[in-house]
Structures are given as C-alpha cells and as structure tokens.
CSV table of C-alpha atoms and ligand atoms in Angstrom, one decimal:
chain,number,residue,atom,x,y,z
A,1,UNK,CA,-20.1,35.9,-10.3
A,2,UNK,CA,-23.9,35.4,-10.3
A,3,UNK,CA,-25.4,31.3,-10.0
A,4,UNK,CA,-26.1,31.2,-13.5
A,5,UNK,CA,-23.2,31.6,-16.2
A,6,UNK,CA,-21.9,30.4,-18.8
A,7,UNK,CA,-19.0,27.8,-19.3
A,8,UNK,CA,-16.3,26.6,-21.8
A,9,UNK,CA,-14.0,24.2,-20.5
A,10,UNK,CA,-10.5,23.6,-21.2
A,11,UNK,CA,-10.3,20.1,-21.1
A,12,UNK,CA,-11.6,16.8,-18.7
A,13,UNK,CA,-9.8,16.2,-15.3
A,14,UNK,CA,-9.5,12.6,-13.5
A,15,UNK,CA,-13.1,12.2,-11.4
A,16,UNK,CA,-14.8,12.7,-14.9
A,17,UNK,CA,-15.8,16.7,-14.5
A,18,UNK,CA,-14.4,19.0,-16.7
A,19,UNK,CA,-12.4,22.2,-15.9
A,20,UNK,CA,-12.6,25.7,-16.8
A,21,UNK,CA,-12.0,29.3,-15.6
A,22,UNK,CA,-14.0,32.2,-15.5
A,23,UNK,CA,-13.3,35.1,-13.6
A,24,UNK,CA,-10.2,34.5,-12.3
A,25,UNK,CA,-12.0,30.9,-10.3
A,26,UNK,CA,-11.2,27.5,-11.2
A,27,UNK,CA,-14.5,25.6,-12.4
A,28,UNK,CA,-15.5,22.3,-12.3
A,29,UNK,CA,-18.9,20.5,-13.9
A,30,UNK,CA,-19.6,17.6,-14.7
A,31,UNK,CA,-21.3,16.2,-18.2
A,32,UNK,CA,-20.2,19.4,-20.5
A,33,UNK,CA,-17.4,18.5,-22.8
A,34,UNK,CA,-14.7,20.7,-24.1
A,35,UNK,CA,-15.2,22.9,-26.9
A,36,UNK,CA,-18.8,23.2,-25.8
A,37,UNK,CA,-20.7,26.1,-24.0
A,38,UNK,CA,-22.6,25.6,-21.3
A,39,UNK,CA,-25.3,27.5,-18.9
A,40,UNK,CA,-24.5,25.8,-15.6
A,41,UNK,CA,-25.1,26.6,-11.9
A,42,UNK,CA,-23.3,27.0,-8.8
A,43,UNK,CA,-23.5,24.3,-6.5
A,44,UNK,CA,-20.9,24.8,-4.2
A,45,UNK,CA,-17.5,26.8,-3.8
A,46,UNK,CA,-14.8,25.2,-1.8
A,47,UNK,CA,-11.3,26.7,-1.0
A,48,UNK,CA,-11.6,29.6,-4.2
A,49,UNK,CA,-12.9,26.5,-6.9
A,50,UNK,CA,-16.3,26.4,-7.8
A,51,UNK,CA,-18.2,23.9,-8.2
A,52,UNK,CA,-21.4,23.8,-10.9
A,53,UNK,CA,-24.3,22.0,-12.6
A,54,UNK,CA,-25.0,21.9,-16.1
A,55,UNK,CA,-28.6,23.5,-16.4
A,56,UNK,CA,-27.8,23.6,-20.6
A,57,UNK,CA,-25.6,23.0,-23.5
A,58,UNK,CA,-25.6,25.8,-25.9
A,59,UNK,CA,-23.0,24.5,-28.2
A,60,UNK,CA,-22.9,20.4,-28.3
A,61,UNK,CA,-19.6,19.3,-29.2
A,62,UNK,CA,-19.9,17.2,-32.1
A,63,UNK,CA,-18.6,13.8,-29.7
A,64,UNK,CA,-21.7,14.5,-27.4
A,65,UNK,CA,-24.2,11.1,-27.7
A,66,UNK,CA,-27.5,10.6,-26.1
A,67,UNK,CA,-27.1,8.9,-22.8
A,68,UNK,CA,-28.8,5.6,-23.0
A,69,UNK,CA,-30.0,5.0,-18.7
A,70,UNK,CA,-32.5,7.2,-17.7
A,71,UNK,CA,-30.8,6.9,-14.1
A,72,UNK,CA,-27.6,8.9,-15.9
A,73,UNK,CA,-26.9,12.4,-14.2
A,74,UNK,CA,-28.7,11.1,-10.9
A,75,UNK,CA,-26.5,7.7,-10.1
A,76,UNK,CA,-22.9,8.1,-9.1
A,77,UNK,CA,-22.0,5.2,-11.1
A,78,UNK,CA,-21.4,6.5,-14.6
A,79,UNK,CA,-20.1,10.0,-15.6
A,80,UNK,CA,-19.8,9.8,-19.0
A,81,UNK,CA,-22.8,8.6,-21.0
A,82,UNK,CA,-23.0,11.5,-22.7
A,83,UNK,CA,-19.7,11.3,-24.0
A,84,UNK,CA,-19.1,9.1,-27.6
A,85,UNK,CA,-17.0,5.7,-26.3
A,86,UNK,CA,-14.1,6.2,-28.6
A,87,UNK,CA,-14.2,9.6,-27.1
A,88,UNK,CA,-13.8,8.3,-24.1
A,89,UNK,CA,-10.9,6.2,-24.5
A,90,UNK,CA,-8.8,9.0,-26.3
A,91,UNK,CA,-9.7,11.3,-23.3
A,92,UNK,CA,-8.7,8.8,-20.7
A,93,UNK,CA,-5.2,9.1,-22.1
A,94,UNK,CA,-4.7,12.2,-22.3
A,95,UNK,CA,-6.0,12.7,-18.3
A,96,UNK,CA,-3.4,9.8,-17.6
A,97,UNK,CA,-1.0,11.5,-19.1
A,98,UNK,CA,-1.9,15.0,-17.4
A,99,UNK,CA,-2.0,13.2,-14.1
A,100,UNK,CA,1.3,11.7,-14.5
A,101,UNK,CA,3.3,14.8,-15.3
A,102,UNK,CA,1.4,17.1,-12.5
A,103,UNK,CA,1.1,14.4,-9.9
A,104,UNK,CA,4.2,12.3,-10.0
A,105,UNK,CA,6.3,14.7,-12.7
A,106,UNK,CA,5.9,11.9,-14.8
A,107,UNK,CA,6.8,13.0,-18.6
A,108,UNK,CA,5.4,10.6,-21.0
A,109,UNK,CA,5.5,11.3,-24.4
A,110,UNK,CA,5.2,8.4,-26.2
A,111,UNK,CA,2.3,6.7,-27.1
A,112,UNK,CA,-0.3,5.1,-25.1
A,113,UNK,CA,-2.1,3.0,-26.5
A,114,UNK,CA,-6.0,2.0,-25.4
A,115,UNK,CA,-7.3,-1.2,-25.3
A,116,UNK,CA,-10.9,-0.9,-25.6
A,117,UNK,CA,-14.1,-3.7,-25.5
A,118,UNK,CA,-17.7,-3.3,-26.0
A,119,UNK,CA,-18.8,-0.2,-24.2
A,120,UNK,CA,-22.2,-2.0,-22.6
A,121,UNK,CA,-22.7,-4.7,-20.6
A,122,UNK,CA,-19.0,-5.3,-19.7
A,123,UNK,CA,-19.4,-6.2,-15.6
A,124,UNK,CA,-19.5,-9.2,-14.4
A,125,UNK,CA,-19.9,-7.9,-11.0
A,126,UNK,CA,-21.7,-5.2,-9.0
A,127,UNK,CA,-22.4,-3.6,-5.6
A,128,UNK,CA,-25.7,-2.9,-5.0
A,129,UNK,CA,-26.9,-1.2,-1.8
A,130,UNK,CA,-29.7,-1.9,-0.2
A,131,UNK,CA,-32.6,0.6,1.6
A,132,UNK,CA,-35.6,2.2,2.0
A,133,UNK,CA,-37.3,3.1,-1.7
A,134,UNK,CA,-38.4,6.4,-2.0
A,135,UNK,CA,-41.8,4.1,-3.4
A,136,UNK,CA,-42.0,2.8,-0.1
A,137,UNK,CA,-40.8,-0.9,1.5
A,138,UNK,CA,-36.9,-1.8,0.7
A,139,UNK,CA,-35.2,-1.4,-2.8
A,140,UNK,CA,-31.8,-2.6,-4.4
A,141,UNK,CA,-29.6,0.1,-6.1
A,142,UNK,CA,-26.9,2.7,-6.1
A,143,UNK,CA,-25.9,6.0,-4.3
A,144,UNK,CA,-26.7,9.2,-5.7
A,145,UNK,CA,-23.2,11.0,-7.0
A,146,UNK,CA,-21.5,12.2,-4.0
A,147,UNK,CA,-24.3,11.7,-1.5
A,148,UNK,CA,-25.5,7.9,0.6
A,149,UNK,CA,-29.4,8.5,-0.7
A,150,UNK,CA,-30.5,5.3,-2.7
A,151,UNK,CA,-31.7,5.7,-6.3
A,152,UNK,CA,-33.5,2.3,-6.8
A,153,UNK,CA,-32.3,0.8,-10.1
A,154,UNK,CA,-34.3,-1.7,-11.9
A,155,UNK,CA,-31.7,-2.2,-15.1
A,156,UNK,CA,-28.0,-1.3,-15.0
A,157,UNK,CA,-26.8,-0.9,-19.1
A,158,UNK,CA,-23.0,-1.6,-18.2
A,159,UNK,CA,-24.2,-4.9,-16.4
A,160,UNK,CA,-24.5,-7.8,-17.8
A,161,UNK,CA,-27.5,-9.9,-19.0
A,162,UNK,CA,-27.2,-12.1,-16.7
A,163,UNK,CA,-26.7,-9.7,-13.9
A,164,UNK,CA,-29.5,-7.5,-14.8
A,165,UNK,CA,-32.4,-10.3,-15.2
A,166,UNK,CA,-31.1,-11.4,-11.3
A,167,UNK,CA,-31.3,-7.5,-10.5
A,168,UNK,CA,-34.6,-7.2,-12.1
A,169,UNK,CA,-35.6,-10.6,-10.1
A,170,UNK,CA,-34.4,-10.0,-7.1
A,171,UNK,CA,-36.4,-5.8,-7.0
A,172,UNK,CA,-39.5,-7.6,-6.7
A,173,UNK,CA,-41.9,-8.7,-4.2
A,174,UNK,CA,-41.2,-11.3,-2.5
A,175,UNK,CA,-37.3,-11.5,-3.1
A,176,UNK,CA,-36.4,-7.7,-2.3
A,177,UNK,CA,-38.7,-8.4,1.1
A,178,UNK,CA,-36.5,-10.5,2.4
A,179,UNK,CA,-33.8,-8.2,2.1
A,180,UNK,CA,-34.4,-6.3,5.1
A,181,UNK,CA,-30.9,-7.3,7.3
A,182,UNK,CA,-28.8,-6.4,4.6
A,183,UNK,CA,-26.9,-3.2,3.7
A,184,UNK,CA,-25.1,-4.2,0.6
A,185,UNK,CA,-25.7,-7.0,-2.1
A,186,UNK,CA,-22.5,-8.0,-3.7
A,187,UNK,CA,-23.6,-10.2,-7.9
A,188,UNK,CA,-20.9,-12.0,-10.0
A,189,UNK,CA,-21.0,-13.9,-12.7
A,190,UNK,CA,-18.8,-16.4,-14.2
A,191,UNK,CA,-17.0,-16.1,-18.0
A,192,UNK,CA,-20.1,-17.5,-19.6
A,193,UNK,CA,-22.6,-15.2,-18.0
A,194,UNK,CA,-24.0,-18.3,-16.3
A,195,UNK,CA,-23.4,-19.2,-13.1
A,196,UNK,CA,-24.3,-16.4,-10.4
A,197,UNK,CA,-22.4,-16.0,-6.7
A,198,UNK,CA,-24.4,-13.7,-4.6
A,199,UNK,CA,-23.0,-12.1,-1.6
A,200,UNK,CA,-24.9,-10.6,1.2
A,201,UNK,CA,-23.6,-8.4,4.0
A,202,UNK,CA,-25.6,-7.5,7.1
A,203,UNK,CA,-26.5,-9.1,10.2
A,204,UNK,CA,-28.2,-12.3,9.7
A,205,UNK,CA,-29.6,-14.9,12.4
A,206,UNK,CA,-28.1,-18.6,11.0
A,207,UNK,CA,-32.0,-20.0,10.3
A,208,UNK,CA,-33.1,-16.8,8.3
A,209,UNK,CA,-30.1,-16.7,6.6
A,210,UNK,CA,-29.9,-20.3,5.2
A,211,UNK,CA,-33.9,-21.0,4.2
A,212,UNK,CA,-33.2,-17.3,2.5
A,213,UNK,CA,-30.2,-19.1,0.8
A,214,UNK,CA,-31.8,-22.4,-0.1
A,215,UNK,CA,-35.1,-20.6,-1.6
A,216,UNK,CA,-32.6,-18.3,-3.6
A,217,UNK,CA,-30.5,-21.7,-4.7
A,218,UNK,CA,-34.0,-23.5,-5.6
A,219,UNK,CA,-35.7,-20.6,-7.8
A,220,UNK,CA,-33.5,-18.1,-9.1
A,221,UNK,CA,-32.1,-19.1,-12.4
A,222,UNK,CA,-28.3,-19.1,-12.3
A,223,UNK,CA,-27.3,-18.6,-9.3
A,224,UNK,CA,-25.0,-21.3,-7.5
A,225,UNK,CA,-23.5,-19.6,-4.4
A,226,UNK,CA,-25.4,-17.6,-1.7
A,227,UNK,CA,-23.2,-16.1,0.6
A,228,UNK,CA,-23.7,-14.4,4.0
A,229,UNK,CA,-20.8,-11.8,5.1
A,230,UNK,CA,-20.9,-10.5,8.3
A,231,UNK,CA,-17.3,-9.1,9.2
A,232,UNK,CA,-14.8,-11.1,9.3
A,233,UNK,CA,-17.6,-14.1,9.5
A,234,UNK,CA,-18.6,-15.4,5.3
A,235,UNK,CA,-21.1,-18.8,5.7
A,236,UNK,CA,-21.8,-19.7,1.9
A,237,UNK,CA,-24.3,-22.0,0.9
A,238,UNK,CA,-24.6,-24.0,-2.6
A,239,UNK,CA,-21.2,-23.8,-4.2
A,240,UNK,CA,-18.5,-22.3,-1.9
A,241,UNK,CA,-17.5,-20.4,-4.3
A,242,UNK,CA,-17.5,-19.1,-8.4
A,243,UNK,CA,-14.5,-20.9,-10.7
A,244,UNK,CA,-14.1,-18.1,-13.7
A,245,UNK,CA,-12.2,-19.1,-16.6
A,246,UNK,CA,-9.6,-16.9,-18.2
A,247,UNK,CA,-7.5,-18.1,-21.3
A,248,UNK,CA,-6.4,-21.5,-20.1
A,249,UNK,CA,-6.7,-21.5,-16.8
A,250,UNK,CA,-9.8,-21.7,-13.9
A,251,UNK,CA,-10.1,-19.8,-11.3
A,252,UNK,CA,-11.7,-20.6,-7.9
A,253,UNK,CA,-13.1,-17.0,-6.4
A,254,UNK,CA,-14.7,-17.4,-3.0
A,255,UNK,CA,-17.0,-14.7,-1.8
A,256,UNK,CA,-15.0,-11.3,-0.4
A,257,UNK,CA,-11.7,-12.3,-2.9
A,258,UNK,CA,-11.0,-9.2,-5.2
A,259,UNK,CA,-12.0,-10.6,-8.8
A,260,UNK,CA,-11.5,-8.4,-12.6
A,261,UNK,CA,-15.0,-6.9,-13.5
A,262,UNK,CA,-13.7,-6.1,-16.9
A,263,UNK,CA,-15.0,-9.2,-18.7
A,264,UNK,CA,-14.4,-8.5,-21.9
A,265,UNK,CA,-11.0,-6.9,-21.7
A,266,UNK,CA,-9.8,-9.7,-19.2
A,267,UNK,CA,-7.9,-12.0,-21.3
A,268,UNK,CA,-5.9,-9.2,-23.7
A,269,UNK,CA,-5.4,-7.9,-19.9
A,270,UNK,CA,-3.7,-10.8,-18.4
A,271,UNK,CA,-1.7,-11.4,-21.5
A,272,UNK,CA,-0.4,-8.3,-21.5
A,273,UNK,CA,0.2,-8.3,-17.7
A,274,UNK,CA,1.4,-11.6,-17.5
A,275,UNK,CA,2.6,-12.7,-20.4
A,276,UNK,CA,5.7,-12.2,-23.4
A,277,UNK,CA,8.5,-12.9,-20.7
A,278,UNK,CA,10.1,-16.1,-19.0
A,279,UNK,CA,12.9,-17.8,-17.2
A,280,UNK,CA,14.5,-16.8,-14.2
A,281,UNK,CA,12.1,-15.4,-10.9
A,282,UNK,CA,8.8,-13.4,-11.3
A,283,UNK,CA,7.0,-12.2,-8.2
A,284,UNK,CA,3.4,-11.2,-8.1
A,285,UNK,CA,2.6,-9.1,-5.4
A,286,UNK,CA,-0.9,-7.5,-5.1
A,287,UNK,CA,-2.1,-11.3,-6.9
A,288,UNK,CA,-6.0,-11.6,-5.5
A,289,UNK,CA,-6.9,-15.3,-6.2
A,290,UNK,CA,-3.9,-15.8,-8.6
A,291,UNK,CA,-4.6,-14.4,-12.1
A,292,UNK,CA,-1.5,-13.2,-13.4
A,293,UNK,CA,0.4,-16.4,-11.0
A,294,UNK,CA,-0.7,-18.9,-13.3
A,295,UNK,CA,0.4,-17.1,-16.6
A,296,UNK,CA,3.3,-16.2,-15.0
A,297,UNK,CA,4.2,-19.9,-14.2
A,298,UNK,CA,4.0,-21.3,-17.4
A,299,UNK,CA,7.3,-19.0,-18.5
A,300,UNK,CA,9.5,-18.3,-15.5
A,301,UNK,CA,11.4,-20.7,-12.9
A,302,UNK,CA,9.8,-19.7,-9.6
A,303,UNK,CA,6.7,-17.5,-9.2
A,304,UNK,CA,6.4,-16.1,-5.9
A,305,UNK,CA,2.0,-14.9,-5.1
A,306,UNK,CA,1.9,-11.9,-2.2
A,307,UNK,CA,-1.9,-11.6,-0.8
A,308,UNK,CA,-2.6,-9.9,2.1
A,309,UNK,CA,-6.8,-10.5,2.3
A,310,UNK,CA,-6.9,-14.0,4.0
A,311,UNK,CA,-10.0,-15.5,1.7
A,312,UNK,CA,-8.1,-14.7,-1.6
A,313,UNK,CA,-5.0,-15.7,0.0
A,314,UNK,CA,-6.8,-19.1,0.6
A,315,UNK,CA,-8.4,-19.1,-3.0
A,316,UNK,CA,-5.0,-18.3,-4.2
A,317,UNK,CA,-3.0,-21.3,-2.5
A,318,UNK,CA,-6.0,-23.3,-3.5
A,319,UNK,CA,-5.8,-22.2,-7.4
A,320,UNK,CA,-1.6,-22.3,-7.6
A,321,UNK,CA,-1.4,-25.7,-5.4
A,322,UNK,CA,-2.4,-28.6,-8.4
A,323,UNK,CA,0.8,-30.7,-8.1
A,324,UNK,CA,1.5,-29.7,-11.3
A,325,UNK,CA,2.3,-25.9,-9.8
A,326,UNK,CA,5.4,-27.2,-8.3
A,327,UNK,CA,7.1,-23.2,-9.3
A,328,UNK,CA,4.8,-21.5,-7.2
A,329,UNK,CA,5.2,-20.5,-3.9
A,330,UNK,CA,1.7,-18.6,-2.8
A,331,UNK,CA,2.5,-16.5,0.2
A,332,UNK,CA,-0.7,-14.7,2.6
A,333,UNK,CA,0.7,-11.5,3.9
A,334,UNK,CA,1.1,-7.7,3.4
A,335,UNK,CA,3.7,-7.1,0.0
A,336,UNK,CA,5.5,-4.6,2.5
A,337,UNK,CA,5.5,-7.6,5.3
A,338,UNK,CA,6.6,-10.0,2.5
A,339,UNK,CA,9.9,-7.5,1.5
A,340,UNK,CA,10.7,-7.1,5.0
A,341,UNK,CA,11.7,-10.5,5.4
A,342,UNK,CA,12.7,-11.6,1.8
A,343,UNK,CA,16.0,-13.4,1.5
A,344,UNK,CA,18.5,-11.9,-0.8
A,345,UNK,CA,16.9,-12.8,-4.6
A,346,UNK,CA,17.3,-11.0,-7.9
A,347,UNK,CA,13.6,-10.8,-9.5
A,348,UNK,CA,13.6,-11.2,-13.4
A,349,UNK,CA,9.8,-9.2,-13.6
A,350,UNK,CA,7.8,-8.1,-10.3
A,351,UNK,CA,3.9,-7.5,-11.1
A,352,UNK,CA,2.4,-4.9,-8.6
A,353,UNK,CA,-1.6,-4.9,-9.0
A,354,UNK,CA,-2.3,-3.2,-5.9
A,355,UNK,CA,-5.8,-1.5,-5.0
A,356,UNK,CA,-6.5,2.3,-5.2
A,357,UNK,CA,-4.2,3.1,-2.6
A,358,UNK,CA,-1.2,2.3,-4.6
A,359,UNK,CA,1.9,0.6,-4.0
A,360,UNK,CA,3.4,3.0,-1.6
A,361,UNK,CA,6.5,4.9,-0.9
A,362,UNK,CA,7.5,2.3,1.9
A,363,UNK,CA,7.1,-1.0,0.2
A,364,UNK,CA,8.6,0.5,-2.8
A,365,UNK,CA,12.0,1.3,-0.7
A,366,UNK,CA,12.0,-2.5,0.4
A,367,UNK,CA,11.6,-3.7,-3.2
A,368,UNK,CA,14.2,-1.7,-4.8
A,369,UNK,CA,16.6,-3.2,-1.9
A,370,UNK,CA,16.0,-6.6,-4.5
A,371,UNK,CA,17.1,-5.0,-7.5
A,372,UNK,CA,14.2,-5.9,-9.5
A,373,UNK,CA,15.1,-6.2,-13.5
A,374,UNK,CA,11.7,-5.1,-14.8
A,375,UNK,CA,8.4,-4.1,-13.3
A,376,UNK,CA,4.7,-4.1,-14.5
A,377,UNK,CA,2.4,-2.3,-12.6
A,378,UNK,CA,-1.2,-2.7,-13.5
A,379,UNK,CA,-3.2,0.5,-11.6
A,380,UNK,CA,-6.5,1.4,-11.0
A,381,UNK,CA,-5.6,5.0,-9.6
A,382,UNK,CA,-3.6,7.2,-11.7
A,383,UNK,CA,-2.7,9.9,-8.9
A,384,UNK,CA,-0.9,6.8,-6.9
A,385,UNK,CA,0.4,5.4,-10.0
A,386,UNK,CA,1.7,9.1,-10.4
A,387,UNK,CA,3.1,9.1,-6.9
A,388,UNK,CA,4.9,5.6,-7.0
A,389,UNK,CA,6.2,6.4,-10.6
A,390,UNK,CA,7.3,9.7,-9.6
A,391,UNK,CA,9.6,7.3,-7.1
A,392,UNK,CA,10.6,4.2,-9.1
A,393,UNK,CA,11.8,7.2,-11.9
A,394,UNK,CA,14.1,8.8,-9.0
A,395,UNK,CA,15.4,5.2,-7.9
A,396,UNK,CA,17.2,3.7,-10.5
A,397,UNK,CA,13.8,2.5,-13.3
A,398,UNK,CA,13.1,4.0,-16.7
A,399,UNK,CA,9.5,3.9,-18.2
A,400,UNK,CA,9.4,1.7,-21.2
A,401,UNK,CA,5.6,1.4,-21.8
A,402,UNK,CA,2.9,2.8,-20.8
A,403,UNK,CA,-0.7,1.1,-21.8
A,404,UNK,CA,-4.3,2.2,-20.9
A,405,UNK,CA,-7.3,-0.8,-20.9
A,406,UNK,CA,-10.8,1.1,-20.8
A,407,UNK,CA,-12.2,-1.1,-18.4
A,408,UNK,CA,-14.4,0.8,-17.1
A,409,UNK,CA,-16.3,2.7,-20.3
A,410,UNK,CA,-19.5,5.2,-19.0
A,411,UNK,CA,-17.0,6.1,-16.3
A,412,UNK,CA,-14.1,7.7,-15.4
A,413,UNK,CA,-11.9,4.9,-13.6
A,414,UNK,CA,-8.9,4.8,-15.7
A,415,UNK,CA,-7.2,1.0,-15.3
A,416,UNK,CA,-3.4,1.2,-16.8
A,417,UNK,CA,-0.4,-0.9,-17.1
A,418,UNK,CA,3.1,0.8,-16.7
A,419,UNK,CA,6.4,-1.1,-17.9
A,420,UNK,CA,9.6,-0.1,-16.7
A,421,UNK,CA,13.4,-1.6,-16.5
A,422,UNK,CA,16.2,-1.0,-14.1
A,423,UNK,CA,19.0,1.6,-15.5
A,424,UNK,CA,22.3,0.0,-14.0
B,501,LIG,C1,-6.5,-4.8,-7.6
B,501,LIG,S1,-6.5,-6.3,-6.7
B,501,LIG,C2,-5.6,-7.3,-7.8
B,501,LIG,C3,-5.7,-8.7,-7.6
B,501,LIG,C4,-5.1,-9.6,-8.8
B,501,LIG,N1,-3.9,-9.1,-9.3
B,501,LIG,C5,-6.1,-9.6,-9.9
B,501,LIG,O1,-5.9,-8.9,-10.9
B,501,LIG,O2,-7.2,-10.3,-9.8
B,501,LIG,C6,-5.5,-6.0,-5.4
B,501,LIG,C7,-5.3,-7.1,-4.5
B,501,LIG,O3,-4.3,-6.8,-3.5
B,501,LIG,C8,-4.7,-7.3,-2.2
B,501,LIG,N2,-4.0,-6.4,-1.3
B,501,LIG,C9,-4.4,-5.2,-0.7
B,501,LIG,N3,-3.4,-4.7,0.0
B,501,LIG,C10,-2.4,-5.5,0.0
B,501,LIG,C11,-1.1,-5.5,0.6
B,501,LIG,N4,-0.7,-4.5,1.3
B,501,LIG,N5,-0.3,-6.6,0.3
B,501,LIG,C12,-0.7,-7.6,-0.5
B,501,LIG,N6,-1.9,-7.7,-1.1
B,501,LIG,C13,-2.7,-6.6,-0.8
B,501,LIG,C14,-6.2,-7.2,-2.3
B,501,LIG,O4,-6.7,-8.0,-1.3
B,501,LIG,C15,-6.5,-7.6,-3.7
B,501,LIG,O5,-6.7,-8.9,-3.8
C-alpha cells in the first residue's frame, strides 16, 4: 500500500477516528466522516492497523461543517469540529451502542435517547498546561493530539466567556510571567459564569505564591479563589473554595474536588440521575462533593455518600451536614472499602458515577452481595461501562434504560446513564 491512498470509512469508532479497510488492513483517520472519500496519509502502522492523516476530502459528506478554532486538527482537545452537532449526538449513540455489544456483549436495541445543550461554550472548567511558547518566554494551553508539545491557545470556543476573557488575561505579559513554577493551570467557574477559582500546580515557595495570589485576587475580574496545589499540599487564598448552584441546591467545591464541566446539561443531568424515585435506602457511591446526595435526599429515607478523594470527601460532609440533612450519612473511603465492611442492608437505588476507570469487577461482586433493587450508573467511559455491564447482565440485573447526555460536543467523550433492575 503506497503513503498516499484513498479512504471510505465504514463508520466512527470511540476515540473520535473513523474506521475503514483497504487492502485487507484495518484503517483508522481522524476528521473524514463516513460516506465520504478521502486522500489520506500513513502515519503509522501498529500490530497490522494503520494509522493515517487526512491530506483531502474528495467527497464531503453532506453533515461535514466548517470547523470554527483555527487550533482544530492541531489541539488534542476536540476531534469533531468538522462534524454538524446533531451529527454528533446521533453518532455518539450509535458508537455506545457498538461499544456495548463488542466490549461488554451488551445488546441494546431500544432507544437511546440524547440529551443535547448548546454546542459552544458549554465548560465551566479547564486544564491548561503551562510551557515554553514556541514565540518564546512561557505560554498557557493544550497538548498537541497524542503528543506533550504545547500549542499556545489564546481563545478556547467550547469555554466559556468567562473562562476565555481570564485565558486571554492571564496569556499576557505580565500575568503569564509569573507563571514560570507551574506545570498546569486548573479555571472554573461558578453557575453564573461569575465567580472564578483558579488552581495552580507546581512548586511554589509560600511568599511567591501568596503576593502572586493577592495580585491575581486584586486585578483580575472574577476571580475569588487562587489556589496553590503541590501534591498532596492545596494552600488557597481569597475564598476557600467555589459554591455552584444546581437546581435547588449549593454546592461548596474546594480546589482538587471532581466537579461536572457540562454546564448546561447539569441540571436535566442530575434530575435524571437523581431524581423520579423515593423511600426506602439509596446509596451514592462515586458522589464527588455530593451532587446527586442532595437530590437523592429529598425522596428516600437514608442516603448513604461513598468518596474516596479526601478534599471532596471533606466538601461533601461539608455540603450533606446542614442539620436539616439528618438522612445522610457522608462516608470518605474507597466504594470497594465501603462494601467490604457494609452491614447487611437492602438498597432501594445505588448511583455509581465512578471516573474513567469504571466501577470494576471487584467492587461490583461486593455490591451484588447487598442485593441492590435498581442501579443508575452515570459513565464517562463506554468500554468500562461495557465491561461492568457485561457483569451486572450475568449477575442477576436487566437493562431498563439506557440514556446518552452530549456533554462533551467538539469531542468524542461520550457521558451516559444506564438503568437497570434486579431479576429475582
Ligand atoms: C466522575 S466523578 C463523579 C462525582 C459526582 N458523582 C459528581 O457527579 O459530581 C467520580 C468521583 O469518584 C471519586 N472516586 C474515584 N475512585 C473512587 C473509589 N474507588 N471509591 C469512591 N470514590 C472514588 C472521585 O474522587 C470523584 O469524585
């Protein structure tokens, strides 16, 4: 097969390339969508699969849209500018789907329906890295796709506006100077698009680090908390932490704690995470800084809150221990360390949110010793959500529901909520 040939793939896999075959070889690319044809390159073959660039379309596929951030194709932050957003969702489907049935033999045939927001400026949270600019001096912005060299970015379209004018702030002379300790920025913002927690990780010396943070605190519009994280040491100065307001309730998020980026999809997410059922026992294992908890408590009896990271464990006892939350019990440790020593109980509803890793085979085995009626597990990771499905399917549970929230448009990250109910 020469470097140069052409391509028609079949369809779009999970890691946003699309597949194809030619000459017996399986062929991934990235940015060509099926039903178009493509000149593309080889960039790499690995194991018998080859690996290729686009170099260009000859047939556009009629859902094929002008990617709107010159960074696109470059940054490994969005793969799929060039793909219509309603295209996107419908897509996302069917790869959950695929994924399920090859990965976790998974057959899903009923509908799956996609909750979808606007398509731009949907974060309310990013990770920039910091490092030498190609320009020269230091520069904020992301990896290159599948490679640590720093594209410097001065506007980020899935940010939002908030985040961007602090990004475009902070790029400049003098602020990006002061920059040079750091490896990686961490920017959130609150419901409103407000308030502004920044979180800085690198190696600090305590004077630096606070006139940095009261200079930051005194001049840059917005932001209220300017945190310093070097593992496992956080010093915050300003506001300890960001309170984020979903639905009815407030949230307290300290810097480090695992917070939804999705801001727009947020509150048709927790609803539909945590909400429609009550009485009786719910646990929440995988519960960050208590989201779904506090839904969860206004229906059932007794919530119990599982989190393993010990500064969302803190801002979750902190954010489920008003002494009107007398039903929650907010618990810091491992789910699997948390099943090992449960007492006997019968959950009504378990919630699983855990993070790309999945639940796992091994926790799994301790919660099915509970006999859990029903389970909702919100994931992040389809191929573990395939895995841990595959298991709960073989174990007793039936799939009820399966639901797909396009958190993530531009990209390929696939966030979905799985409902299932015991058999016997
Ligand atoms: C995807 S986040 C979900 C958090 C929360 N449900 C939310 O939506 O805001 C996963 C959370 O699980 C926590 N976590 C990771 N591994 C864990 C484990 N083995 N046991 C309990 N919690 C864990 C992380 O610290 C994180 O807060």
């Amino acid at each position: 097969m020469s470097p140069h040939f052409e391509f028609s793939p079949v369809k779009l896999v999970y890691g946003g390339d699309a597949l194809g075959f030619q000459a017996g070889r399986t062929i991934f690319v990235p940015r060509v969508l099926p039903g178009e044809r493509a000149e593309v390159e080889e960039v790499r073959r690995q194991k018998g699969v080859v690996h290729a660039q686009p170099l260009r379309i000859l047939d556009p596929s009629p859902e094929r849209i002008e990617p709107v951030c010159g960074y696109f194709a470059r940054c490994g932050g969005c793969q799929y500018q060039h793909f219509s957003p309603e295209s996107q969702a419908g897509a996302k489907v069917e790869i959950l789907r695929e994924t399920l049935r090859r990965l976790g033999k998974v057959n899903w045939d009923g509908n799956i329906p996609a909750h979808s927001g606007p398509a731009w400026n949907y974060r309310n949270q990013a990770q920039l890295k910091v490092g030498a600019s190609p320009r020269g001096g230091r520069a904020l912005g992301f990896y290159e796709a599948e490679s640590n060299r720093l594209i410097p970015i001065d506007a980020c379209p899935i940010l939002s506006p908030r985040l961007n004018a602090v990004l475009a702030t902070l790029q400049r002379s003098p602020w990006i100077d002061a920059f040079s300790p750091c490896r990686e920025l961490e920017v959130m913002a609150d419901e409103r698009d407000e308030s502004v927690m920044l979180t800085l990780a690198g190696s600090w010396n305590e004077p630096d680090a606070e006139s940095l943070a009261r200079k930051f605190l005194a001049e840059l519009a917005g932001i209220n908390t300017v945190a310093f994280v070097e593992n496992p040491t956080v010093k915050a100065f300003g506001e300890p932490y960001l309170a984020y307001r979903v639905g009815d309730f407030t949230y307290r998020v300290s810097p480090t704690s695992f917070f939804q980026s999705a801001r727009f999809l947020l509150p048709k997410m927790v609803t539909a995470v945590a909400g429609g059922e009550s009485d009786g026992v719910a646990l929440d294992l995988f519960a960050g800084v208590g989201l779904f908890t506090l839904p969860l408590a206004e229906g059932f009896d007794q919530v119990i809150a599982v989190e393993s990271h010990p500064v969302a464990a803190s801002d979750l006892a902190a954010n489920t221990g008003t002494p009107k939350r007398k039903n929650i019990r907010a618990v810091g440790a491992t789910a699997f360390d948390f099943l090992r020593r449960c007492a006997q109980m019968e959950p009504d509803l378990v919630v699983m949110d855990p993070p790309r890793a999945g639940v796992g085979v091994a926790t799994l085995k301790l919660l099915l010793n509970l006999r859990p009626k029903r389970l909702r597990y919100l994931s992040c990771s389809p191929p573990t959500l395939a895995r841990d499905l595959g298991f709960l399917l073989k174990h007793g549970y039936q799939l009820n529901g399966l639901d797909l929230f396009d958190c993530f448009p531009q990209t390929y990250h696939i966030e979905s909520l799985a409902r299932l109910s015991r058999l016997r």
